[in-house]
């Protein structure tokens, strides 16, 4: 039996970095998906063909953990396909991990709940990366727009059908675990720690206000909060010149708000726009060297295709 499963990519809307220290964030799943095909094979080894993901280790560790849990000896073949490259920071590692757990649970007829898939996938991520809140795993598992705290203590689904976002890729691949670790290192200095924690408290407040603005579809207010969040991320030292230029380009062409999305150091920025401003904002981002990635939110979580 061959099974095909897919899980969505993600974009951090607000709250990055602070979420690693126990504050909330808001993440949206996006309609760019990662596909996993799985089957049992008659072989001495597992076979993994995963060109879309940065490290096939995510698939490998997933298979290992799943087999350990259920005492399975049989060999499997896993092949991945994707709507997006691992370079853009849309969360291919988390999507492939989640989709692989789901696929394995189907072919071996082990009923894993979404919560179990989340927990197991988070375990794999922590084993490989050592750091992370698990927000990306939650988006890949549950889909939609989520209000989230570290380790899935809170995972609240927000009913947001359509978010008018423009996404600009900076052309630089970010090393998320490294950026998270560097911030942690900075916090070993007492003075810096106090400063950084003050920023986290401000980000926490922004995220809580943004949750209300989102639910009320108050895009103007939400945009303003996103831009404020970007300023705080600059203060944390995680933004780049290129991301700042792209954010500025979006703001001067009429976006409600704009910010980097994710760890910083590269990857993507996002802008919230009214439909009549979308083209101008996209053109402005392209003019300063960004690449537009077309996405929609309101994406379903992990599913059998
Ligand atoms: O770089 P991304 O898109 O994977 O986002 C990282 C977000 C952080 O808050 C910095 C880390 C995390 O795991 O929450």
Short mmCIF file of N, CA, C and O in Angstrom, two decimals, residues 167-257:
data_model
loop_
_atom_site.label_atom_id
_atom_site.label_comp_id
_atom_site.label_asym_id
_atom_site.label_seq_id
_atom_site.Cartn_x
_atom_site.Cartn_y
_atom_site.Cartn_z
N UNK A 167 4.07 38.56 0.44
CA UNK A 167 5.27 37.94 1.00
C UNK A 167 6.46 38.21 0.10
O UNK A 167 6.40 37.95 -1.11
N UNK A 168 7.53 38.74 0.66
CA UNK A 168 8.73 39.01 -0.12
C UNK A 168 9.91 38.21 0.41
O UNK A 168 10.22 38.28 1.60
N UNK A 169 10.53 37.44 -0.48
CA UNK A 169 11.71 36.65 -0.06
C UNK A 169 12.95 37.51 -0.28
O UNK A 169 13.15 38.10 -1.35
N UNK A 170 13.80 37.54 0.74
CA UNK A 170 14.97 38.43 0.69
C UNK A 170 16.12 37.87 -0.14
O UNK A 170 17.10 38.57 -0.41
N UNK A 171 16.02 36.61 -0.54
CA UNK A 171 17.09 36.01 -1.34
C UNK A 171 18.19 35.39 -0.49
O UNK A 171 19.13 34.80 -1.00
N UNK A 172 18.05 35.54 0.83
CA UNK A 172 19.07 35.00 1.74
C UNK A 172 18.43 33.93 2.62
O UNK A 172 17.38 34.17 3.22
N UNK A 173 19.06 32.78 2.68
CA UNK A 173 18.54 31.70 3.55
C UNK A 173 18.97 31.98 4.99
O UNK A 173 20.15 32.17 5.26
N UNK A 174 18.01 31.99 5.89
CA UNK A 174 18.34 32.25 7.31
C UNK A 174 18.67 30.95 8.03
O UNK A 174 18.08 29.91 7.74
N UNK A 175 19.59 31.03 8.97
CA UNK A 175 19.90 29.88 9.81
C UNK A 175 19.20 30.07 11.15
O UNK A 175 19.76 30.64 12.09
N UNK A 176 17.96 29.61 11.21
CA UNK A 176 17.12 29.88 12.40
C UNK A 176 17.75 29.41 13.72
O UNK A 176 17.87 30.21 14.65
N UNK A 177 18.17 28.13 13.84
CA UNK A 177 18.73 27.70 15.13
C UNK A 177 19.92 28.56 15.56
O UNK A 177 20.06 28.88 16.74
N UNK A 178 20.74 28.97 14.60
CA UNK A 178 21.91 29.79 14.93
C UNK A 178 21.48 31.15 15.48
O UNK A 178 22.01 31.64 16.48
N UNK A 179 20.48 31.76 14.84
CA UNK A 179 20.01 33.09 15.27
C UNK A 179 19.38 33.00 16.67
O UNK A 179 19.60 33.85 17.52
N UNK A 180 18.63 31.93 16.89
CA UNK A 180 18.00 31.73 18.21
C UNK A 180 19.09 31.54 19.27
O UNK A 180 19.04 32.12 20.35
N UNK A 181 20.11 30.75 18.93
CA UNK A 181 21.20 30.51 19.89
C UNK A 181 21.99 31.78 20.17
O UNK A 181 22.39 32.03 21.30
N UNK A 182 22.22 32.58 19.14
CA UNK A 182 22.97 33.84 19.33
C UNK A 182 22.25 34.77 20.30
O UNK A 182 22.88 35.43 21.12
N UNK A 183 20.94 34.82 20.18
CA UNK A 183 20.16 35.67 21.09
C UNK A 183 20.27 35.15 22.52
O UNK A 183 20.41 35.92 23.47
N UNK A 184 20.24 33.84 22.63
CA UNK A 184 20.37 33.21 23.95
C UNK A 184 21.73 33.56 24.57
O UNK A 184 21.84 33.84 25.76
N UNK A 185 22.74 33.53 23.72
CA UNK A 185 24.10 33.86 24.15
C UNK A 185 24.17 35.30 24.66
O UNK A 185 24.76 35.58 25.70
N UNK A 186 23.54 36.21 23.89
CA UNK A 186 23.50 37.62 24.28
C UNK A 186 22.90 37.78 25.66
O UNK A 186 23.29 38.64 26.45
N UNK A 187 21.91 36.92 25.95
CA UNK A 187 21.18 37.04 27.21
C UNK A 187 21.98 36.55 28.41
O UNK A 187 21.53 36.66 29.55
N UNK A 188 23.16 36.03 28.15
CA UNK A 188 24.03 35.67 29.28
C UNK A 188 24.61 36.91 29.93
O UNK A 188 25.07 36.89 31.06
N UNK A 189 24.61 38.02 29.19
CA UNK A 189 25.01 39.30 29.76
C UNK A 189 23.80 39.92 30.47
O UNK A 189 22.77 40.16 29.84
N UNK A 190 23.94 40.14 31.77
CA UNK A 190 22.80 40.57 32.59
C UNK A 190 22.11 41.83 32.05
O UNK A 190 20.89 41.91 31.99
N UNK A 191 22.94 42.82 31.66
CA UNK A 191 22.38 44.09 31.18
C UNK A 191 21.57 43.88 29.91
O UNK A 191 20.46 44.38 29.76
N UNK A 192 22.15 43.10 28.99
CA UNK A 192 21.47 42.83 27.71
C UNK A 192 20.20 42.02 27.96
O UNK A 192 19.17 42.23 27.32
N UNK A 193 20.29 41.11 28.93
CA UNK A 193 19.15 40.25 29.23
C UNK A 193 17.94 41.11 29.64
O UNK A 193 16.83 40.89 29.17
N UNK A 194 18.20 42.08 30.51
CA UNK A 194 17.11 42.94 30.97
C UNK A 194 16.48 43.68 29.79
O UNK A 194 15.25 43.74 29.64
N UNK A 195 17.35 44.20 28.91
CA UNK A 195 16.86 44.93 27.73
C UNK A 195 16.03 44.03 26.83
O UNK A 195 14.93 44.38 26.39
N UNK A 196 16.56 42.85 26.55
CA UNK A 196 15.88 41.91 25.64
C UNK A 196 14.54 41.48 26.24
O UNK A 196 13.52 41.44 25.55
N UNK A 197 14.55 41.22 27.53
CA UNK A 197 13.30 40.79 28.17
C UNK A 197 12.24 41.89 28.13
O UNK A 197 11.05 41.61 27.99
N UNK A 198 12.68 43.14 28.23
CA UNK A 198 11.73 44.26 28.11
C UNK A 198 11.09 44.26 26.72
O UNK A 198 9.89 44.48 26.57
N UNK A 199 11.92 43.99 25.71
CA UNK A 199 11.38 43.90 24.35
C UNK A 199 10.38 42.76 24.21
O UNK A 199 9.36 42.89 23.54
N UNK A 200 10.69 41.65 24.86
CA UNK A 200 9.78 40.50 24.80
C UNK A 200 8.42 40.85 25.40
O UNK A 200 7.38 40.45 24.89
N UNK A 201 8.45 41.59 26.51
CA UNK A 201 7.18 41.98 27.16
C UNK A 201 6.37 42.89 26.21
O UNK A 201 5.15 42.74 26.08
N UNK A 202 7.09 43.78 25.50
CA UNK A 202 6.39 44.65 24.54
C UNK A 202 5.81 43.82 23.39
O UNK A 202 4.69 44.05 22.95
N UNK A 203 6.60 42.84 22.94
CA UNK A 203 6.11 41.97 21.84
C UNK A 203 4.87 41.20 22.31
O UNK A 203 3.88 41.08 21.58
N UNK A 204 4.91 40.72 23.53
CA UNK A 204 3.77 40.00 24.11
C UNK A 204 2.49 40.86 24.01
O UNK A 204 1.44 40.39 23.57
N UNK A 205 2.63 42.14 24.39
CA UNK A 205 1.46 43.03 24.34
C UNK A 205 0.97 43.22 22.91
O UNK A 205 -0.24 43.21 22.65
N UNK A 206 1.92 43.37 21.99
CA UNK A 206 1.55 43.54 20.57
C UNK A 206 0.77 42.32 20.07
O UNK A 206 -0.22 42.45 19.36
N UNK A 207 1.26 41.14 20.44
CA UNK A 207 0.63 39.91 19.96
C UNK A 207 -0.81 39.82 20.49
O UNK A 207 -1.73 39.46 19.75
N UNK A 208 -0.98 40.19 21.75
CA UNK A 208 -2.34 40.10 22.32
C UNK A 208 -3.28 41.09 21.65
O UNK A 208 -4.43 40.78 21.35
N UNK A 209 -2.78 42.31 21.36
CA UNK A 209 -3.62 43.29 20.64
C UNK A 209 -3.88 42.80 19.23
O UNK A 209 -4.98 42.97 18.69
N UNK A 210 -2.85 42.20 18.62
CA UNK A 210 -2.99 41.73 17.23
C UNK A 210 -4.04 40.63 17.12
O UNK A 210 -4.76 40.55 16.13
N UNK A 211 -4.12 39.81 18.15
CA UNK A 211 -5.11 38.73 18.14
C UNK A 211 -6.51 39.34 18.02
O UNK A 211 -7.33 38.89 17.21
N UNK A 212 -6.75 40.40 18.80
CA UNK A 212 -8.07 41.06 18.75
C UNK A 212 -8.29 41.70 17.38
O UNK A 212 -9.35 41.57 16.77
N UNK A 213 -7.27 42.41 16.90
CA UNK A 213 -7.39 43.09 15.60
C UNK A 213 -7.67 42.08 14.48
O UNK A 213 -8.48 42.34 13.59
N UNK A 214 -7.01 40.94 14.56
CA UNK A 214 -7.19 39.89 13.55
C UNK A 214 -8.63 39.38 13.54
O UNK A 214 -9.27 39.30 12.48
N UNK A 215 -9.11 39.06 14.72
CA UNK A 215 -10.45 38.51 14.83
C UNK A 215 -11.48 39.54 14.35
O UNK A 215 -12.47 39.20 13.71
N UNK A 216 -11.21 40.82 14.62
CA UNK A 216 -12.12 41.89 14.18
C UNK A 216 -11.86 42.35 12.75
O UNK A 216 -12.45 43.31 12.27
N UNK A 217 -10.90 41.70 12.09
CA UNK A 217 -10.49 42.07 10.72
C UNK A 217 -10.14 43.56 10.61
O UNK A 217 -10.43 44.22 9.61
N UNK A 218 -9.55 44.08 11.67
CA UNK A 218 -9.13 45.48 11.65
C UNK A 218 -7.70 45.52 11.09
O UNK A 218 -6.71 45.53 11.81
N UNK A 219 -7.61 45.53 9.75
CA UNK A 219 -6.31 45.40 9.10
C UNK A 219 -5.40 46.60 9.38
O UNK A 219 -4.19 46.47 9.46
N UNK A 220 -6.03 47.77 9.50
CA UNK A 220 -5.21 48.97 9.72
C UNK A 220 -4.48 48.84 11.06
O UNK A 220 -3.27 49.06 11.16
N UNK A 221 -5.23 48.43 12.07
CA UNK A 221 -4.63 48.28 13.39
C UNK A 221 -3.59 47.14 13.39
O UNK A 221 -2.48 47.29 13.91
N UNK A 222 -3.97 46.04 12.78
CA UNK A 222 -3.06 44.90 12.73
C UNK A 222 -1.75 45.28 12.04
O UNK A 222 -0.65 44.95 12.50
N UNK A 223 -1.88 46.00 10.92
CA UNK A 223 -0.69 46.44 10.18
C UNK A 223 0.22 47.28 11.07
O UNK A 223 1.44 47.08 11.11
N UNK A 224 -0.37 48.22 11.79
CA UNK A 224 0.42 49.08 12.68
C UNK A 224 1.18 48.26 13.72
O UNK A 224 2.35 48.51 14.00
N UNK A 225 0.51 47.24 14.24
CA UNK A 225 1.14 46.38 15.27
C UNK A 225 2.29 45.57 14.66
O UNK A 225 3.33 45.36 15.29
N UNK A 226 2.10 45.14 13.40
CA UNK A 226 3.18 44.39 12.73
C UNK A 226 4.41 45.27 12.56
O UNK A 226 5.54 44.84 12.79
N UNK A 227 4.18 46.51 12.14
CA UNK A 227 5.31 47.42 11.94
C UNK A 227 6.03 47.68 13.27
O UNK A 227 7.26 47.72 13.33
N UNK A 228 5.25 47.83 14.33
CA UNK A 228 5.86 48.02 15.66
C UNK A 228 6.69 46.81 16.05
O UNK A 228 7.78 46.93 16.62
N UNK A 229 6.15 45.63 15.74
CA UNK A 229 6.87 44.39 16.05
C UNK A 229 8.20 44.37 15.30
O UNK A 229 9.24 43.97 15.84
N UNK A 230 8.17 44.82 14.04
CA UNK A 230 9.41 44.85 13.25
C UNK A 230 10.46 45.74 13.93
O UNK A 230 11.64 45.39 14.01
N UNK A 231 10.01 46.88 14.43
CA UNK A 231 10.94 47.81 15.12
C UNK A 231 11.58 47.11 16.32
O UNK A 231 12.77 47.28 16.58
N UNK A 232 10.78 46.35 17.04
CA UNK A 232 11.31 45.64 18.22
C UNK A 232 12.30 44.54 17.79
O UNK A 232 13.30 44.30 18.47
N UNK A 233 12.03 43.92 16.65
CA UNK A 233 12.95 42.88 16.15
C UNK A 233 14.27 43.51 15.70
O UNK A 233 15.34 42.92 15.86
N UNK A 234 14.18 44.72 15.17
CA UNK A 234 15.42 45.46 14.83
C UNK A 234 16.23 45.67 16.11
O UNK A 234 17.42 45.44 16.18
N UNK A 235 15.53 46.09 17.17
CA UNK A 235 16.21 46.32 18.45
C UNK A 235 16.85 45.05 19.00
O UNK A 235 17.87 45.10 19.67
N UNK A 236 16.21 43.91 18.71
CA UNK A 236 16.79 42.63 19.16
C UNK A 236 18.03 42.26 18.34
O UNK A 236 18.76 41.33 18.68
N UNK A 237 18.20 42.97 17.23
CA UNK A 237 19.39 42.74 16.40
C UNK A 237 19.26 41.58 15.43
O UNK A 237 20.26 41.05 14.95
N UNK A 238 18.01 41.17 15.11
CA UNK A 238 17.86 40.00 14.24
C UNK A 238 17.49 40.36 12.79
O UNK A 238 17.50 39.49 11.93
N UNK A 239 17.19 41.64 12.55
CA UNK A 239 16.81 41.99 11.18
C UNK A 239 18.06 42.21 10.32
O UNK A 239 19.18 42.16 10.84
N UNK A 240 17.86 42.39 9.03
CA UNK A 240 18.99 42.69 8.13
C UNK A 240 18.66 43.95 7.33
O UNK A 240 17.49 44.35 7.24
N UNK A 241 19.69 44.53 6.75
CA UNK A 241 19.52 45.73 5.93
C UNK A 241 18.49 45.46 4.81
O UNK A 241 17.59 46.26 4.58
N UNK A 242 18.65 44.29 4.17
CA UNK A 242 17.78 43.94 3.05
C UNK A 242 16.32 43.83 3.51
O UNK A 242 15.41 44.38 2.86
N UNK A 243 16.10 43.16 4.64
CA UNK A 243 14.73 43.03 5.14
C UNK A 243 14.16 44.42 5.48
O UNK A 243 13.00 44.72 5.17
N UNK A 244 14.99 45.26 6.09
CA UNK A 244 14.51 46.61 6.46
C UNK A 244 14.13 47.42 5.22
O UNK A 244 13.14 48.14 5.22
N UNK A 245 14.94 47.28 4.17
CA UNK A 245 14.66 48.02 2.93
C UNK A 245 13.34 47.53 2.31
O UNK A 245 12.53 48.32 1.83
N UNK A 246 13.14 46.22 2.35
CA UNK A 246 11.91 45.66 1.78
C UNK A 246 10.69 46.10 2.59
O UNK A 246 9.63 46.43 2.03
N UNK A 247 10.84 46.12 3.91
CA UNK A 247 9.73 46.56 4.79
C UNK A 247 9.40 48.02 4.49
O UNK A 247 8.23 48.40 4.34
N UNK A 248 10.45 48.83 4.36
CA UNK A 248 10.24 50.25 4.09
C UNK A 248 9.54 50.45 2.74
O UNK A 248 8.62 51.26 2.61
N UNK A 249 9.98 49.69 1.74
CA UNK A 249 9.38 49.79 0.40
C UNK A 249 7.88 49.50 0.48
O UNK A 249 7.07 50.17 -0.18
N UNK A 250 7.51 48.51 1.29
CA UNK A 250 6.09 48.17 1.43
C UNK A 250 5.34 49.30 2.13
O UNK A 250 4.23 49.67 1.72
N UNK A 251 5.97 49.87 3.14
CA UNK A 251 5.28 50.91 3.92
C UNK A 251 5.07 52.18 3.11
O UNK A 251 4.00 52.78 3.14
N UNK A 252 6.11 52.59 2.34
CA UNK A 252 5.95 53.84 1.58
C UNK A 252 4.98 53.70 0.42
O UNK A 252 4.47 54.69 -0.08
N UNK A 253 4.72 52.47 0.00
CA UNK A 253 3.75 52.29 -1.09
C UNK A 253 2.35 51.95 -0.55
O UNK A 253 1.49 51.51 -1.30
N UNK A 254 2.17 52.14 0.75
CA UNK A 254 0.80 52.11 1.27
C UNK A 254 0.36 50.86 1.99
O UNK A 254 -0.84 50.69 2.23
N UNK A 255 1.31 49.96 2.35
CA UNK A 255 0.90 48.78 3.12
C UNK A 255 0.38 49.26 4.48
O UNK A 255 0.85 50.25 5.03
N UNK A 256 -0.56 48.51 5.05
CA UNK A 256 -1.03 48.82 6.42
C UNK A 256 0.11 48.65 7.42
O UNK A 256 0.17 49.33 8.44
N UNK A 257 0.97 47.68 7.11
CA UNK A 257 2.08 47.41 8.00
C UNK A 257 2.97 46.35 7.38
O UNK A 257 2.56 45.67 6.44
#
